[in-house]
Amino acid sequence: MTNQIKQSTDQDLIVLFQQTQSQKAISELVNRYKQNIYTSILLKVRDKHTAENIFQETFIKIFQTLLKDQYKECGKFLPWAIRIANNLCIDYFRKNKKNNKVSLKDNFDWLDGFRINNENAATKIEQIETSNQIIQLLDRLPEVQREVIMLRIYADLSFREIASITDVGINTALGRMRYGLSNLKKMIEEHQLILR
């Protein structure tokens, strides 16, 4: 049964959960996408504790929607889940009504293991420094460009999925990515940064 669950499509897992409330089915679905969803939240709110809370709220909302048989996104679970997370992030910022920028030193210890190969210590330190530089550069981009880049690189979504989540056309999403990358390149050259 466990092997069968792992090989099931997202839609099959959703149907199984809706019909039987199978913990294995919903656990498999969560495990498939938890890193993508959590990362997209953390990159928005910039605080681990807040990100964890929003992540939990996201899955509570997902469970409730699935159990009420209101899920209508057949075959598009991840973009739908990230859209829920994105809306909860927006709600969080509306409630707090302040710019929740934090310094990298405060809450970015999660970068220690983020997209880093386990090589020697010097290489790992260089990769962490590079990640910090990239995050700082991303902070300087307009929000719409930063969001597309984060969803594409860190959440590993297609441009069609990004367009759906951000409620724009696919050409607009592609344009924002192109302009964002162009602006990043200019900043790298302007500040004479060396990204390892």
Coordinates of C-alpha atoms in Angstrom, one line a residue:
M1 CA 0.0 0.0 0.0
T2 CA 2.8 2.4 0.9
N3 CA 4.5 1.9 -2.5
Q4 CA 1.1 2.4 -4.2
I5 CA 0.6 5.7 -2.3
K6 CA 4.0 7.0 -3.4
Q7 CA 3.3 6.3 -7.0
S8 CA -0.2 7.9 -7.0
T9 CA -0.8 11.2 -8.7
D10 CA -1.7 14.2 -6.7
Q11 CA -5.3 13.9 -7.9
D12 CA -5.5 10.2 -6.8
L13 CA -4.2 11.2 -3.3
I14 CA -6.7 13.9 -3.0
V15 CA -9.6 11.6 -4.0
L16 CA -8.4 9.0 -1.6
F17 CA -8.2 11.5 1.2
Q18 CA -11.6 12.9 0.5
Q19 CA -13.2 9.5 0.4
T20 CA -11.4 7.7 3.2
Q21 CA -9.6 10.5 5.1
S22 CA -6.4 8.4 4.7
Q23 CA -3.6 9.8 6.7
K24 CA -1.1 8.1 4.4
A25 CA -2.5 9.9 1.3
I26 CA -2.5 13.3 2.9
S27 CA 1.0 12.8 4.4
E28 CA 2.4 11.8 1.0
L29 CA 0.8 15.0 -0.6
V30 CA 2.3 17.2 2.2
N31 CA 5.7 15.5 1.9
R32 CA 5.8 16.1 -1.8
Y33 CA 5.4 19.8 -1.6
K34 CA 6.2 21.0 1.9
Q35 CA 9.6 22.3 1.0
N36 CA 8.3 24.3 -2.0
I37 CA 5.4 25.8 0.0
Y38 CA 7.4 26.6 3.1
T39 CA 10.2 28.2 1.1
S40 CA 7.8 30.4 -0.8
I41 CA 6.3 31.6 2.6
L42 CA 9.6 32.1 4.3
L43 CA 11.0 34.2 1.4
K44 CA 7.9 36.5 1.7
V45 CA 7.7 36.9 5.5
R46 CA 11.4 36.6 6.4
D47 CA 10.8 35.1 9.8
K48 CA 11.0 31.4 10.6
H49 CA 8.3 31.5 13.4
T50 CA 5.8 33.4 11.2
A51 CA 6.6 31.2 8.2
E52 CA 5.9 28.1 10.3
N53 CA 2.6 29.5 11.5
I54 CA 1.5 30.4 8.0
F55 CA 2.7 27.1 6.7
Q56 CA 0.4 25.3 9.3
E57 CA -2.5 27.6 8.4
T58 CA -2.0 26.8 4.8
F59 CA -2.3 23.1 5.3
I60 CA -5.3 23.5 7.7
K61 CA -7.0 25.5 4.9
I62 CA -6.1 22.8 2.4
F63 CA -7.4 20.0 4.5
Q64 CA -10.7 21.9 5.2
T65 CA -11.2 22.6 1.5
L66 CA -10.5 19.0 0.5
L67 CA -12.8 17.6 3.1
K68 CA -15.6 20.0 2.1
D69 CA -15.0 18.7 -1.5
Q70 CA -14.4 22.3 -2.7
Y71 CA -11.1 21.6 -4.5
K72 CA -11.6 22.2 -8.2
E73 CA -8.0 22.6 -9.4
C74 CA -7.7 19.0 -10.8
G75 CA -4.0 18.2 -11.5
K76 CA -2.7 21.6 -10.2
F77 CA -2.2 21.0 -6.5
L78 CA 1.1 22.8 -6.0
P79 CA 0.1 26.1 -7.6
W80 CA -3.2 26.0 -5.8
A81 CA -1.5 25.4 -2.5
I82 CA 1.1 28.2 -3.1
R83 CA -1.8 30.5 -4.0
I84 CA -3.4 29.7 -0.6
A85 CA 0.0 30.3 1.2
N86 CA 0.4 33.6 -0.8
N87 CA -3.0 34.8 0.2
L88 CA -2.3 34.0 3.9
C89 CA 1.0 36.0 3.6
I90 CA -1.0 38.9 2.3
D91 CA -3.4 38.6 5.1
Y92 CA -0.5 38.5 7.6
F93 CA 0.9 41.7 6.2
R94 CA -2.5 43.4 6.2
K95 CA -2.9 42.6 9.9
N96 CA 0.5 43.9 10.8
K97 CA 0.4 46.9 8.5
K98 CA 4.1 47.4 8.7
N99 CA 7.1 46.6 6.6
N100 CA 8.4 43.4 8.1
K101 CA 11.9 43.6 6.7
V102 CA 14.4 41.9 8.9
S103 CA 18.2 41.7 8.6
L104 CA 19.7 38.6 7.2
K105 CA 21.6 38.1 10.4
D106 CA 18.4 37.8 12.4
N107 CA 16.4 35.1 10.7
F108 CA 18.3 33.5 7.8
D109 CA 20.2 30.7 9.5
W110 CA 18.0 28.5 7.3
L111 CA 20.3 29.4 4.5
D112 CA 23.0 27.2 6.1
G113 CA 21.7 24.1 4.3
F114 CA 19.7 25.7 1.5
R115 CA 20.7 24.4 -1.9
I116 CA 24.2 23.5 -0.8
N117 CA 26.0 20.4 -1.7
N118 CA 27.8 18.7 1.1
E119 CA 31.4 19.5 0.0
N120 CA 34.3 20.8 2.0
A121 CA 33.8 23.6 4.6
A122 CA 35.3 26.4 2.5
T123 CA 33.0 25.6 -0.4
K124 CA 30.0 25.5 1.9
I125 CA 30.9 28.9 3.4
E126 CA 31.3 30.4 -0.1
Q127 CA 27.9 29.1 -1.1
I128 CA 26.3 30.6 2.0
E129 CA 27.9 33.9 1.3
T130 CA 26.6 33.8 -2.3
S131 CA 23.1 32.9 -1.1
N132 CA 23.2 35.9 1.3
Q133 CA 24.3 38.2 -1.5
I134 CA 21.6 37.0 -3.8
I135 CA 18.9 37.5 -1.1
Q136 CA 20.2 41.0 -0.5
L137 CA 20.0 41.8 -4.3
L138 CA 16.5 40.3 -4.6
D139 CA 15.4 42.7 -1.8
R140 CA 16.3 45.6 -4.1
L141 CA 14.1 44.4 -6.9
P142 CA 10.5 45.6 -7.4
E143 CA 8.1 43.2 -5.6
V144 CA 6.6 41.8 -8.8
Q145 CA 10.0 40.9 -10.2
R146 CA 11.2 39.5 -6.9
E147 CA 8.1 37.3 -6.5
V148 CA 8.4 35.7 -10.0
I149 CA 12.1 35.0 -9.5
M150 CA 11.4 33.4 -6.1
L151 CA 8.6 31.3 -7.3
R152 CA 10.6 30.1 -10.3
I153 CA 13.9 29.4 -8.6
Y154 CA 13.0 28.6 -5.0
A155 CA 9.5 27.0 -5.4
D156 CA 10.5 25.5 -8.8
L157 CA 7.2 26.4 -10.5
S158 CA 6.6 26.7 -14.2
F159 CA 5.8 30.1 -15.7
R160 CA 2.2 28.9 -16.4
E161 CA 1.8 28.1 -12.6
I162 CA 3.5 31.5 -11.7
A163 CA 1.1 33.3 -14.0
S164 CA -1.9 31.6 -12.3
I165 CA -0.7 32.3 -8.8
T166 CA 0.2 36.0 -9.5
D167 CA -3.0 36.4 -11.5
V168 CA -1.2 37.7 -14.6
G169 CA -0.7 36.4 -18.2
I170 CA 2.1 34.1 -18.9
N171 CA 3.9 36.7 -21.0
T172 CA 3.7 39.2 -18.1
A173 CA 5.3 36.6 -15.8
L174 CA 8.0 35.9 -18.4
G175 CA 8.6 39.6 -18.8
R176 CA 8.9 40.2 -15.0
M177 CA 11.4 37.4 -14.8
R178 CA 13.4 38.8 -17.7
Y179 CA 13.4 42.3 -16.3
G180 CA 14.2 41.0 -12.8
L181 CA 17.2 39.0 -14.0
S182 CA 18.4 42.0 -16.1
N183 CA 18.1 44.2 -13.0
L184 CA 20.0 41.6 -10.9
K185 CA 22.8 41.5 -13.5
K186 CA 23.1 45.3 -13.5
M187 CA 23.3 45.3 -9.7
I188 CA 26.0 42.6 -9.7
E189 CA 28.0 44.6 -12.2
E190 CA 27.4 47.9 -10.4
H191 CA 28.5 46.7 -7.1
Q192 CA 31.3 44.5 -8.6
L193 CA 30.0 41.5 -6.8
I194 CA 31.6 38.1 -7.4
L195 CA 29.0 35.4 -7.0
R196 CA 30.7 32.0 -6.4

